Amino acid sequence: MSSFLGKNQTKTVMIQPRMYRMSDMMYRSLLKRFFAPQCFLGLLALGFLLAAYPSTVQGASYDYYVKEGENGDGGEDDPFGSIKDAIEAIDDDRGKKVYVASGSYGGEVTIPKDTTIVGSDPKQVTITGDMILADGVELKKLGFSGAGDVLVTKNARVVLENLRFKDISRTAIKTEPGNTVLVLRDSMIEKAGKGMYLQAGTRVEIEGVEVVGGREEGIDIRENVSGYIKKSNFRNNAESGIEIILGSAEMAITDNTFSGNGASGVAAQFFDGAKKLGNVRVEGNTFSKNDWGVECKAPKGRLDSSFYYLNSLKILNNVYQNNKSGEIAPACKILTDEERLAFEKEAAEQEALIAERKATLNLSEAVLADRLSKSIEFRTTKVAQYATEERTRLEPLFQTLNQLTENGKQEVTSLAAKRSAWTCYLLGVEGDVAELNRTLEALDRLRTELGQAKGTLYEPNQLTLTAQLSELEALQQKIRETLTSPMCRFSFLGWTSRFWSQPDTGKLFGLGLETLQWPEVQGEAKALFLGHLGYYPRVREVAVRSGDERLVAGLLERAMSYAAIIGDLRYPLGGAEDPLPPPQMTSEYSFPVRFGNIFAGANIRALHVSASPAQIQINPDAFKKTGANLAYANIQTIGAVSGGVRIAETQLGERVLHWVDYREGENLDVLRQAITPFTSNNEPVVVLLSWDEKQGKVMTPKREALVRDLVQAGVSLVIGTGVMAPFEQKLVDGVPFYFSLGSAFEKFQTGDASKKSVALEMQISLEGKLEVAEKNLNFTAEKGLEILP
């Protein structure tokens, strides 16, 4: 039986030297003797002799040895003839090491757990059969050819070092789906079908690898693969150097070279069924003589967002040379440096919001109460500020009313004095009586007008005006008593008093009636309709952060520039102070009670509840509480809910704008009758049309016919509510109609800048015509809802 080391080789005996303590003098003496010429030459010769032995075996210990053509028991001097024999000998033992000498080895073999196989040289050891690897397997210094390839089984972690694959008929290295880990270093794959095929769940650590001349991709990476590929070379492959599906990927492709590949250096792909976003970084690579340097495409499926690649792929600091179609395909939507900084800043803000969300998921009752308390404090503080600004504008009117009351009292006292016997006989009081009768009529008109406008004021100013109106009413009563008391039966010059009494001069107790005009207490005579106010659980941080003034920060600076701000509320406020939408939900969720106070703090005076009757019936208690919660925040509810009104009005200067709630499928004749008093008086009517979601989320001929009927009834504007649909607007017989205003929250959620969301600014012209202007409505992390030009 031949020796494993060969006929002309001897074994090396390793001697472990003993260690002694020695003095410095002894140390120097030994050192001098060691470097004596005769001793030094002897040691040098011994070193050459040791170097002549095989380095893989010398100093290493293996459990089994394999050499082509042998048929032994696996010992060093009597090796197995095949790798399969060594594996069968291992059986279920773990941690075994196998040494493979030069030769060719075929047949499929499954390598058991924690086994290490080391070859003598990857150019001298050739494996031509499948090798299936279990967890913990390590392969080193092996070569593969023909049908020889490697399969890493599900959930296995393997290490492959210094391997060489050449002329492989199929895929050189393949991983099964699962939590598989592949570590591949310092290896060559030449002329394979695919170099590698990495399936979902795999983590890879690839460094110092060459993939050359493949008939397909160098590496084909499916969705949900993580890790890194660095300092490797991909050249002259028929398709791409690396092809990666971005869905759920977490991959860094850095410091590699891609040259002469038939398609792209790196191809990023989208497939339906994969999670939409990934995180792939392509940085510091060199791309030369490929078709594209980096290409993005969607071979299967349709992208929901034109920013898919922008949000999934970072391409930074690469070098591009002579790529046929170009450096980066346009579909990749790569940012400029300035855009990248802005994008990363927004991404950081999003991460901060997500962190805030996580911290808020388990709030104690004390924290919930504190959040509600802060929202109420926000409302009361802002309302006090608005009331102060309003009082400043009202002050001239209040002063005039005080003066009017004082002058009126003096006039009545003066009339009583004229009733002395001599004055009554000489002059009479006929002129004063006529003046007081005109005064009563003017006071009636004034009190009616002020009483109608009182409801638009904030509470402190309502109380002040109520007190002044009570004073005027008391004055009127005093005047009536004076007029009904006994008068002079005869006056000598009474006819002259009647003759000289002045007609209506436009004054009231000496004050010009123009001083009693209602001021514009809330900026311009304009109203603003915000549209849908809501949030989505897929960005649950919005639900968390919107519990404070950040939700309406962008509205605050313009809050008092409108006589009224109205929004649309599709879902109820619910009954809890601070509910969060459960993670599994895919539709909108109830608003926290806090929202009512936050909206009121932005001068939102009314909310239209656009839920369908069916939705209200499913959750009547929540909608019933909605009206109560909004009333607590001094917000009027428009809609078919408990505490709500179907018709509301907004005072715009001297004119009135009417809001009418109408629901798809209701009796149209009832609406016609309700709005006829307004339209016949040339007063504009806005119909808030709640779509029935069961009838779909798109415009249909039947719905257009309904809108046309509304227009023929005389309405001035129709606003569709109740469904989440893209912005859509058109004129119907010259009247503006909005099927949907879009949603700023949806735009924020998707990151799609092409989605449009508007608010509508309204005013009434001198001719009584409703004028409507669109204002872009945006939602950002910094300012919440914001009106843009």
XYZ file of N, CA and C in Angstrom, residues 15 65 130 143 246 348 588 637 696:
27
model
N 8.597 18.744 17.194
C 9.067 18.662 18.576
C 8.745 19.962 19.271
N -8.567 11.456 4.666
C -7.800 11.887 3.504
C -8.373 11.198 2.277
N -22.514 17.390 -8.279
C -23.162 18.340 -7.368
C -22.634 18.168 -5.958
N -11.600 22.869 -6.880
C -12.004 23.261 -8.209
C -13.240 22.491 -8.644
N -35.069 44.598 -6.272
C -34.923 45.541 -5.160
C -35.860 45.264 -3.987
N -34.489 61.310 7.002
C -34.127 61.352 8.418
C -35.320 61.800 9.265
N -58.459 53.924 6.578
C -58.324 54.970 7.593
C -58.975 54.547 8.907
N -70.857 70.928 13.210
C -70.862 69.717 12.401
C -71.899 69.847 11.295
N -68.485 52.882 -6.099
C -67.200 53.027 -6.772
C -66.515 54.334 -6.435
